[in-house]
Amino acid sequence: MVRTKKLVWLDALMSAATSLYNPEIQKAKEDGRKIVGFMYQELPEEILTAAGCVPIYLRGTGSEGTEFADAYFRQLTCNYTRHTFNQILDGRYDFLDGAVFYNACDHSRRIYDNWKLLPDNPVYHFLYVPKKPGKLAKEFYIDEIKKFIKATEDRFGVEITSERLASAIKLHNKVRCLQQELYAMQQGESVYLTGTELLMVMLAAVSMPRETYAEILEKLIAELKTNQEVFTPKIRLMYAGGHIDNKDSFELLESQGGTIVVDNTGFGSRACAELIREEGDPLEAIIDYYFEEKPAATRQMMTQEARLERAGQLVKDYKVDGVVTARLFMCDIWAFEQFILRSYFNKQNVPVLELEMDYTPEGEGQLRTRVQAFVESIRAGKQDC
Ligand code: SF4
């Protein structure tokens, strides 16, 4: 899609998503806000917001190589981890006032281990998030959240009260409601955003202060509706993948005539699918949301059926013609996820393309050819009907 009009608010969010120390973070820093890097998606951002901090998603955006990180990681480590750590070693995260991690996977948690070895590092906590559901696991999780709160209070010299938690929930829910509105605009025959734009708008949410994001997103939705520049995708795709968050990667997937109308990613549709309860005790509401209400992440055990059901529902709701799944080289979590998604959609006769990608697109020509063949096969199938 070639836009004929400049969309100011879309540009603002796209640029926030594609740079680490973006103007909104710089402004927050000047205003005295504390910026805290965190691992997506099971670390409760609301607790950081309640402490007055700006939580931002740690990633390797802007990295062009892994030469520094390669001294710390073997080649068997995924490239999200190596590119992110390379940016850390290159000083691109020097603006951070804190960083928190959790046991997302055995690759990414090593960023924590290695960063802790560096002088003046901002890392102050590691949260253990159980992979299993159940009563015992939840009790353990509650203790972990309390330790996380205490560590954050000590680090920033603030008290995280119930009032502060309640107001953080409201703010994050406001963001989620606006994002839901945006996704609803992608469900019709005509859509307002390309998949690349949609994913970058979602990524911007974890790249800047949430108050500013909510204001800009509200303006963007109004801008899109007023502008009325919609387009009708000929081939509607769903994208599902792990820590791929590079604009160029999504552009590549959309370069052959297919449009990503919806995604199944942690920073995308899963981030806004459910709201946190606003009644009752706010800490309990946050714990319930992250432990059992939010759509499950791929690492969570015994959630396979729910994950597949959700993916199947997205395909129906967004009238998807084909599913593109992508994993980074060496990512075992997404190797399993790709397998179960393929088996599930094969039974439903939904075409699936499985890709292995680098964090920054490499072997571009080969990937382009595979995407082209996939899109062509869907197009031919539609013409036969
Ligand atoms: S891409 Fe896979 S291996 Fe790498 S951090 Fe994400 S889940 Fe872990």
GROMACS .gro file of C-alpha atoms and ligand atoms in nm:
model
  393
    1MET     CA    1   0.000   0.000   0.000
    2VAL     CA    2   0.133   0.343  -0.094
    3ARG     CA    3  -0.007   0.613   0.132
    4THR     CA    4  -0.107   0.933  -0.045
    5LYS     CA    5  -0.131   1.140   0.275
    6LYS     CA    6   0.120   1.182   0.554
    7LEU     CA    7  -0.008   1.048   0.885
    8VAL     CA    8   0.168   1.246   1.156
    9TRP     CA    9   0.069   1.026   1.449
   10LEU     CA   10   0.148   0.705   1.266
   11ASP     CA   11   0.495   0.841   1.187
   12ALA     CA   12   0.543   0.936   1.553
   13LEU     CA   13   0.468   0.582   1.672
   14MET     CA   14   0.666   0.416   1.394
   15SER     CA   15   0.970   0.620   1.485
   16ALA     CA   16   0.933   0.542   1.859
   17ALA     CA   17   0.922   0.172   1.776
   18THR     CA   18   1.231   0.180   1.560
   19SER     CA   19   1.468   0.354   1.797
   20LEU     CA   20   1.573   0.273   2.155
   21TYR     CA   21   1.652   0.619   2.293
   22ASN     CA   22   1.365   0.784   2.107
   23PRO     CA   23   1.250   1.145   2.164
   24GLU     CA   24   0.968   1.039   2.401
   25ILE     CA   25   1.215   0.853   2.624
   26GLN     CA   26   1.456   1.147   2.611
   27LYS     CA   27   1.176   1.379   2.720
   28ALA     CA   28   1.070   1.146   3.002
   29LYS     CA   29   1.430   1.135   3.119
   30GLU     CA   30   1.454   1.516   3.116
   31ASP     CA   31   1.134   1.524   3.323
   32GLY     CA   32   1.308   1.312   3.586
   33ARG     CA   33   1.130   0.983   3.508
   34LYS     CA   34   1.319   0.659   3.571
   35ILE     CA   35   1.345   0.435   3.265
   36VAL     CA   36   1.344   0.061   3.332
   37GLY     CA   37   1.421  -0.208   3.075
   38PHE     CA   38   1.216  -0.524   3.113
   39MET     CA   39   1.166  -0.857   2.943
   40TYR     CA   40   0.839  -0.908   2.766
   41GLN     CA   41   0.570  -1.052   2.824
   42GLU     CA   42   0.513  -1.198   3.167
   43LEU     CA   43   0.672  -0.928   3.379
   44PRO     CA   44   0.399  -0.703   3.522
   45GLU     CA   45   0.467  -0.359   3.374
   46GLU     CA   46   0.197  -0.209   3.596
   47ILE     CA   47   0.425  -0.247   3.901
   48LEU     CA   48   0.695  -0.038   3.732
   49THR     CA   49   0.439   0.221   3.624
   50ALA     CA   50   0.307   0.233   3.982
   51ALA     CA   51   0.661   0.315   4.096
   52GLY     CA   52   0.660   0.615   3.861
   53CYS     CA   53   0.896   0.446   3.612
   54VAL     CA   54   0.869   0.406   3.236
   55PRO     CA   55   0.897   0.035   3.147
   56ILE     CA   56   1.052  -0.032   2.808
   57TYR     CA   57   1.097  -0.361   2.629
   58LEU     CA   58   1.462  -0.472   2.603
   59ARG     CA   59   1.547  -0.559   2.245
   60GLY     CA   60   1.822  -0.534   1.988
   61THR     CA   61   1.665  -0.262   1.773
   62GLY     CA   62   1.924  -0.082   1.562
   63SER     CA   63   2.188  -0.353   1.605
   64GLU     CA   64   2.388  -0.432   1.294
   65GLY     CA   65   2.602  -0.711   1.431
   66THR     CA   66   2.683  -0.927   1.731
   67GLU     CA   67   3.061  -0.888   1.741
   68PHE     CA   68   3.073  -0.770   2.105
   69ALA     CA   69   2.810  -1.014   2.234
   70ASP     CA   70   2.981  -1.307   2.065
   71ALA     CA   71   3.250  -1.291   2.333
   72TYR     CA   72   2.979  -1.382   2.588
   73PHE     CA   73   2.746  -1.612   2.395
   74ARG     CA   74   2.795  -1.922   2.187
   75GLN     CA   75   2.663  -1.945   1.832
   76LEU     CA   76   2.385  -2.167   1.969
   77THR     CA   77   2.224  -1.866   2.139
   78CYS     CA   78   1.939  -1.701   1.951
   79ASN     CA   79   2.002  -1.375   1.775
   80TYR     CA   80   1.748  -1.173   1.971
   81THR     CA   81   1.963  -1.240   2.277
   82ARG     CA   82   2.293  -1.166   2.105
   83HIS     CA   83   2.175  -0.851   1.926
   84THR     CA   84   2.017  -0.720   2.248
   85PHE     CA   85   2.332  -0.784   2.448
   86ASN     CA   86   2.540  -0.629   2.171
   87GLN     CA   87   2.339  -0.309   2.207
   88ILE     CA   88   2.397  -0.321   2.583
   89LEU     CA   89   2.774  -0.362   2.536
   90ASP     CA   90   2.772  -0.086   2.276
   91GLY     CA   91   2.628   0.155   2.534
   92ARG     CA   92   2.286   0.188   2.365
   93TYR     CA   93   2.109   0.120   2.694
   94ASP     CA   94   2.323   0.347   2.907
   95PHE     CA   95   2.020   0.573   2.961
   96LEU     CA   96   1.845   0.304   3.172
   97ASP     CA   97   1.791   0.356   3.545
   98GLY     CA   98   1.704  -0.007   3.605
   99ALA     CA   99   1.650  -0.342   3.435
  100VAL     CA  100   1.449  -0.646   3.539
  101PHE     CA  101   1.435  -0.995   3.396
  102TYR     CA  102   1.244  -1.317   3.434
  103ASN     CA  103   1.299  -1.677   3.327
  104ALA     CA  104   1.141  -1.634   2.983
  105CYS     CA  105   1.377  -1.888   2.825
  106ASP     CA  106   1.730  -2.021   2.873
  107HIS     CA  107   1.868  -1.788   2.606
  108SER     CA  108   1.728  -1.452   2.709
  109ARG     CA  109   1.786  -1.503   3.083
  110ARG     CA  110   2.160  -1.516   3.011
  111ILE     CA  111   2.141  -1.146   2.926
  112TYR     CA  112   2.073  -1.101   3.298
  113ASP     CA  113   2.367  -1.324   3.400
  114ASN     CA  114   2.613  -1.150   3.169
  115TRP     CA  115   2.490  -0.797   3.228
  116LYS     CA  116   2.533  -0.845   3.603
  117LEU     CA  117   2.904  -0.902   3.538
  118LEU     CA  118   2.950  -0.557   3.386
  119PRO     CA  119   3.046  -0.255   3.597
  120ASP     CA  120   2.769  -0.001   3.674
  121ASN     CA  121   2.499  -0.224   3.532
  122PRO     CA  122   2.136  -0.121   3.598
  123VAL     CA  123   2.007  -0.474   3.663
  124TYR     CA  124   1.831  -0.494   4.000
  125HIS     CA  125   1.597  -0.792   3.996
  126PHE     CA  126   1.517  -1.135   3.850
  127LEU     CA  127   1.161  -1.260   3.881
  128TYR     CA  128   1.087  -1.633   3.867
  129VAL     CA  129   0.763  -1.693   3.681
  130PRO     CA  130   0.631  -2.052   3.708
  131LYS     CA  131   0.575  -2.234   3.382
  132LYS     CA  132   0.305  -2.456   3.530
  133PRO     CA  133  -0.044  -2.352   3.643
  134GLY     CA  134  -0.189  -2.465   3.979
  135LYS     CA  135  -0.228  -2.359   4.340
  136LEU     CA  136   0.131  -2.421   4.453
  137ALA     CA  137   0.272  -2.239   4.152
  138LYS     CA  138   0.043  -1.945   4.215
  139GLU     CA  139   0.151  -1.918   4.580
  140PHE     CA  140   0.512  -1.917   4.464
  141TYR     CA  141   0.429  -1.650   4.203
  142ILE     CA  142   0.259  -1.428   4.465
  143ASP     CA  143   0.578  -1.439   4.676
  144GLU     CA  144   0.787  -1.358   4.371
  145ILE     CA  145   0.570  -1.056   4.287
  146LYS     CA  146   0.605  -0.929   4.643
  147LYS     CA  147   0.984  -0.960   4.617
  148PHE     CA  148   0.973  -0.772   4.286
  149ILE     CA  149   0.771  -0.492   4.443
  150LYS     CA  150   1.011  -0.468   4.737
  151ALA     CA  151   1.315  -0.461   4.505
  152THR     CA  152   1.154  -0.185   4.294
  153GLU     CA  153   1.063   0.019   4.602
  154ASP     CA  154   1.420  -0.011   4.735
  155ARG     CA  155   1.572   0.074   4.401
  156PHE     CA  156   1.370   0.390   4.341
  157GLY     CA  157   1.287   0.493   4.698
  158VAL     CA  158   0.910   0.489   4.648
  159GLU     CA  159   0.621   0.310   4.811
  160ILE     CA  160   0.405   0.113   4.570
  161THR     CA  161   0.067   0.163   4.732
  162SER     CA  162  -0.268   0.011   4.633
  163GLU     CA  163  -0.375   0.351   4.499
  164ARG     CA  164  -0.070   0.370   4.275
  165LEU     CA  165  -0.131   0.014   4.150
  166ALA     CA  166  -0.497   0.090   4.080
  167SER     CA  167  -0.408   0.396   3.878
  168ALA     CA  168  -0.139   0.202   3.685
  169ILE     CA  169  -0.400  -0.063   3.598
  170LYS     CA  170  -0.634   0.209   3.467
  171LEU     CA  171  -0.361   0.356   3.249
  172HIS     CA  172  -0.252   0.021   3.103
  173ASN     CA  173  -0.615  -0.080   3.048
  174LYS     CA  174  -0.676   0.246   2.863
  175VAL     CA  175  -0.386   0.156   2.632
  176ARG     CA  176  -0.531  -0.194   2.584
  177CYS     CA  177  -0.879  -0.058   2.500
  178LEU     CA  178  -0.734   0.173   2.233
  179GLN     CA  179  -0.530  -0.113   2.090
  180GLN     CA  180  -0.842  -0.333   2.079
  181GLU     CA  181  -1.012  -0.056   1.879
  182LEU     CA  182  -0.720  -0.057   1.637
  183TYR     CA  183  -0.737  -0.435   1.590
  184ALA     CA  184  -1.113  -0.413   1.534
  185MET     CA  185  -1.037  -0.174   1.244
  186GLN     CA  186  -0.835  -0.452   1.077
  187GLN     CA  187  -1.120  -0.705   1.078
  188GLY     CA  188  -1.326  -0.571   0.788
  189GLU     CA  189  -1.276  -0.639   0.420
  190SER     CA  190  -1.078  -0.315   0.403
  191VAL     CA  191  -0.808  -0.235   0.657
  192TYR     CA  192  -0.649   0.087   0.778
  193LEU     CA  193  -0.294  -0.031   0.843
  194THR     CA  194  -0.046  -0.266   0.687
  195GLY     CA  195   0.075  -0.543   0.918
  196THR     CA  196   0.413  -0.372   0.948
  197GLU     CA  197   0.245  -0.051   1.062
  198LEU     CA  198   0.019  -0.239   1.303
  199LEU     CA  199   0.310  -0.427   1.461
  200MET     CA  200   0.522  -0.112   1.491
  201VAL     CA  201   0.231   0.074   1.654
  202MET     CA  202   0.205  -0.212   1.905
  203LEU     CA  203   0.579  -0.212   1.965
  204ALA     CA  204   0.571   0.162   2.032
  205ALA     CA  205   0.355   0.088   2.337
  206VAL     CA  206   0.650  -0.076   2.511
  207SER     CA  207   0.899   0.185   2.389
  208MET     CA  208   0.771   0.506   2.553
  209PRO     CA  209   0.570   0.642   2.850
  210ARG     CA  210   0.223   0.487   2.842
  211GLU     CA  211   0.044   0.819   2.903
  212THR     CA  212   0.207   0.967   2.592
  213TYR     CA  213   0.141   0.651   2.393
  214ALA     CA  214  -0.229   0.654   2.486
  215GLU     CA  215  -0.259   1.019   2.378
  216ILE     CA  216  -0.085   0.957   2.045
  217LEU     CA  217  -0.275   0.634   1.977
  218GLU     CA  218  -0.606   0.810   2.038
  219LYS     CA  219  -0.503   1.075   1.785
  220LEU     CA  220  -0.385   0.810   1.540
  221ILE     CA  221  -0.720   0.628   1.552
  222ALA     CA  222  -0.901   0.958   1.486
  223GLU     CA  223  -0.651   1.038   1.210
  224LEU     CA  224  -0.709   0.701   1.041
  225LYS     CA  225  -1.086   0.735   1.060
  226THR     CA  226  -1.086   1.091   0.927
  227ASN     CA  227  -0.835   1.016   0.658
  228GLN     CA  228  -1.042   0.721   0.531
  229GLU     CA  229  -0.745   0.585   0.337
  230VAL     CA  230  -0.826   0.216   0.357
  231PHE     CA  231  -0.718  -0.065   0.129
  232THR     CA  232  -0.847  -0.411   0.051
  233PRO     CA  233  -0.588  -0.686   0.096
  234LYS     CA  234  -0.603  -0.952  -0.174
  235ILE     CA  235  -0.432  -1.211   0.047
  236ARG     CA  236  -0.494  -1.181   0.421
  237LEU     CA  237  -0.220  -1.323   0.642
  238MET     CA  238  -0.177  -1.386   1.012
  239TYR     CA  239   0.175  -1.360   1.149
  240ALA     CA  240   0.283  -1.564   1.452
  241GLY     CA  241   0.632  -1.556   1.596
  242GLY     CA  242   0.859  -1.498   1.892
  243HIS     CA  243   1.119  -1.228   1.945
  244ILE     CA  244   1.120  -1.093   1.591
  245ASP     CA  245   1.049  -0.721   1.618
  246ASN     CA  246   1.236  -0.574   1.323
  247LYS     CA  247   1.038  -0.353   1.084
  248ASP     CA  248   1.236  -0.483   0.786
  249SER     CA  249   1.135  -0.842   0.867
  250PHE     CA  250   0.763  -0.760   0.858
  251GLU     CA  251   0.804  -0.554   0.541
  252LEU     CA  252   0.969  -0.854   0.380
  253LEU     CA  253   0.672  -1.076   0.472
  254GLU     CA  254   0.437  -0.823   0.312
  255SER     CA  255   0.649  -0.758   0.005
  256GLN     CA  256   0.491  -1.022  -0.220
  257GLY     CA  257   0.126  -0.923  -0.227
  258GLY     CA  258   0.011  -1.061   0.110
  259THR     CA  259  -0.097  -0.834   0.396
  260ILE     CA  260  -0.066  -0.919   0.764
  261VAL     CA  261  -0.411  -0.826   0.894
  262VAL     CA  262  -0.352  -0.969   1.240
  263ASP     CA  263  -0.073  -1.119   1.448
  264ASN     CA  264  -0.038  -1.369   1.727
  265THR     CA  265   0.258  -1.219   1.912
  266GLY     CA  266   0.334  -1.121   2.270
  267PHE     CA  267   0.373  -0.749   2.201
  268GLY     CA  268   0.088  -0.755   1.949
  269SER     CA  269  -0.263  -0.895   1.979
  270ARG     CA  270  -0.188  -1.091   2.298
  271ALA     CA  271  -0.088  -0.770   2.479
  272CYS     CA  272  -0.435  -0.618   2.457
  273ALA     CA  273  -0.671  -0.914   2.432
  274GLU     CA  274  -0.778  -0.897   2.799
  275LEU     CA  275  -0.811  -0.616   3.049
  276ILE     CA  276  -0.702  -0.627   3.412
  277ARG     CA  277  -0.991  -0.626   3.659
  278GLU     CA  278  -1.042  -0.275   3.802
  279GLU     CA  279  -1.255  -0.380   4.099
  280GLY     CA  280  -1.124  -0.516   4.428
  281ASP     CA  281  -0.762  -0.543   4.539
  282PRO     CA  282  -0.535  -0.416   4.257
  283LEU     CA  283  -0.241  -0.639   4.342
  284GLU     CA  284  -0.461  -0.949   4.333
  285ALA     CA  285  -0.602  -0.831   4.000
  286ILE     CA  286  -0.250  -0.793   3.853
  287ILE     CA  287  -0.147  -1.136   3.981
  288ASP     CA  288  -0.461  -1.304   3.842
  289TYR     CA  289  -0.415  -1.134   3.506
  290TYR     CA  290  -0.051  -1.231   3.459
  291PHE     CA  291  -0.085  -1.576   3.612
  292GLU     CA  292  -0.401  -1.702   3.444
  293GLU     CA  293  -0.609  -1.446   3.253
  294LYS     CA  294  -0.377  -1.304   2.991
  295PRO     CA  295  -0.349  -1.522   2.674
  296ALA     CA  296  -0.077  -1.775   2.750
  297ALA     CA  297   0.279  -1.729   2.628
  298THR     CA  298   0.438  -2.015   2.434
  299ARG     CA  299   0.657  -2.113   2.731
  300GLN     CA  300   0.362  -2.189   2.959
  301MET     CA  301   0.293  -2.556   3.009
  302MET     CA  302  -0.053  -2.711   2.977
  303THR     CA  303  -0.183  -2.418   2.772
  304GLN     CA  304  -0.143  -2.574   2.429
  305GLU     CA  305  -0.515  -2.619   2.362
  306ALA     CA  306  -0.601  -2.266   2.469
  307ARG     CA  307  -0.318  -2.124   2.255
  308LEU     CA  308  -0.435  -2.317   1.949
  309GLU     CA  309  -0.796  -2.227   2.005
  310ARG     CA  310  -0.704  -1.859   2.023
  311ALA     CA  311  -0.494  -1.881   1.705
  312GLY     CA  312  -0.784  -2.057   1.527
  313GLN     CA  313  -1.027  -1.790   1.642
  314LEU     CA  314  -0.803  -1.511   1.509
  315VAL     CA  315  -0.796  -1.681   1.169
  316LYS     CA  316  -1.177  -1.687   1.165
  317ASP     CA  317  -1.230  -1.336   1.303
  318TYR     CA  318  -0.987  -1.172   1.061
  319LYS     CA  319  -1.080  -1.392   0.761
  320VAL     CA  320  -0.720  -1.503   0.724
  321ASP     CA  321  -0.616  -1.685   0.403
  322GLY     CA  322  -0.283  -1.812   0.530
  323VAL     CA  323  -0.065  -1.819   0.841
  324VAL     CA  324   0.304  -1.724   0.843
  325THR     CA  325   0.499  -1.851   1.142
  326ALA     CA  326   0.856  -1.743   1.199
  327ARG     CA  327   1.119  -1.834   1.452
  328LEU     CA  328   1.468  -1.709   1.510
  329PHE     CA  329   1.754  -1.950   1.444
  330MET     CA  330   1.821  -2.161   1.757
  331CYS     CA  331   1.488  -2.082   1.923
  332ASP     CA  332   1.357  -2.416   2.048
  333ILE     CA  333   1.040  -2.273   2.207
  334TRP     CA  334   0.918  -2.150   1.870
  335ALA     CA  335   1.030  -2.467   1.693
  336PHE     CA  336   0.770  -2.653   1.904
  337GLU     CA  337   0.513  -2.380   1.856
  338GLN     CA  338   0.557  -2.390   1.480
  339PHE     CA  339   0.508  -2.765   1.483
  340ILE     CA  340   0.185  -2.756   1.682
  341LEU     CA  341   0.049  -2.460   1.483
  342ARG     CA  342   0.125  -2.640   1.157
  343SER     CA  343  -0.044  -2.962   1.273
  344TYR     CA  344  -0.348  -2.769   1.397
  345PHE     CA  345  -0.396  -2.558   1.083
  346ASN     CA  346  -0.322  -2.849   0.847
  347LYS     CA  347  -0.627  -3.025   0.990
  348GLN     CA  348  -0.833  -2.715   0.916
  349ASN     CA  349  -0.692  -2.674   0.564
  350VAL     CA  350  -0.544  -2.336   0.647
  351PRO     CA  351  -0.218  -2.287   0.452
  352VAL     CA  352   0.088  -2.237   0.672
  353LEU     CA  353   0.433  -2.107   0.583
  354GLU     CA  354   0.710  -2.181   0.835
  355LEU     CA  355   1.017  -1.961   0.829
  356GLU     CA  356   1.344  -1.952   1.017
  357MET     CA  357   1.479  -1.600   1.031
  358ASP     CA  358   1.762  -1.395   1.167
  359TYR     CA  359   1.689  -1.105   1.405
  360THR     CA  360   1.795  -0.870   1.128
  361PRO     CA  361   1.679  -1.016   0.796
  362GLU     CA  362   1.954  -1.214   0.629
  363GLY     CA  363   1.926  -1.446   0.333
  364GLU     CA  364   1.659  -1.203   0.223
  365GLY     CA  365   1.637  -1.330  -0.135
  366GLN     CA  366   1.561  -1.684  -0.027
  367LEU     CA  367   1.296  -1.573   0.223
  368ARG     CA  368   1.135  -1.348  -0.036
  369THR     CA  369   1.111  -1.641  -0.278
  370ARG     CA  370   0.946  -1.860  -0.016
  371VAL     CA  371   0.695  -1.589   0.077
  372GLN     CA  372   0.624  -1.528  -0.292
  373ALA     CA  373   0.559  -1.899  -0.356
  374PHE     CA  374   0.328  -1.912  -0.051
  375VAL     CA  375   0.127  -1.608  -0.156
  376GLU     CA  376   0.103  -1.737  -0.514
  377SER     CA  377  -0.025  -2.074  -0.396
  378ILE     CA  378  -0.298  -1.907  -0.189
  379ARG     CA  379  -0.388  -1.683  -0.482
  380ALA     CA  380  -0.413  -1.986  -0.714
  381GLY     CA  381  -0.628  -2.170  -0.455
  382LYS     CA  382  -0.866  -1.874  -0.435
  383GLN     CA  383  -0.900  -1.856  -0.813
  384ASP     CA  384  -0.990  -2.228  -0.827
  385CYS     CA  385  -1.279  -2.178  -0.585
  386SF4     S1  386   1.359  -1.600   2.024
  386SF4    FE1  387   1.327  -1.793   2.135
  386SF4     S2  388   1.526  -1.845   2.221
  386SF4    FE2  389   1.531  -1.627   2.166
  386SF4     S3  390   1.471  -1.519   2.349
  386SF4    FE3  391   1.286  -1.550   2.229
  386SF4     S4  392   1.199  -1.740   2.308
  386SF4    FE4  393   1.411  -1.731   2.378
   0.00000   0.00000   0.00000
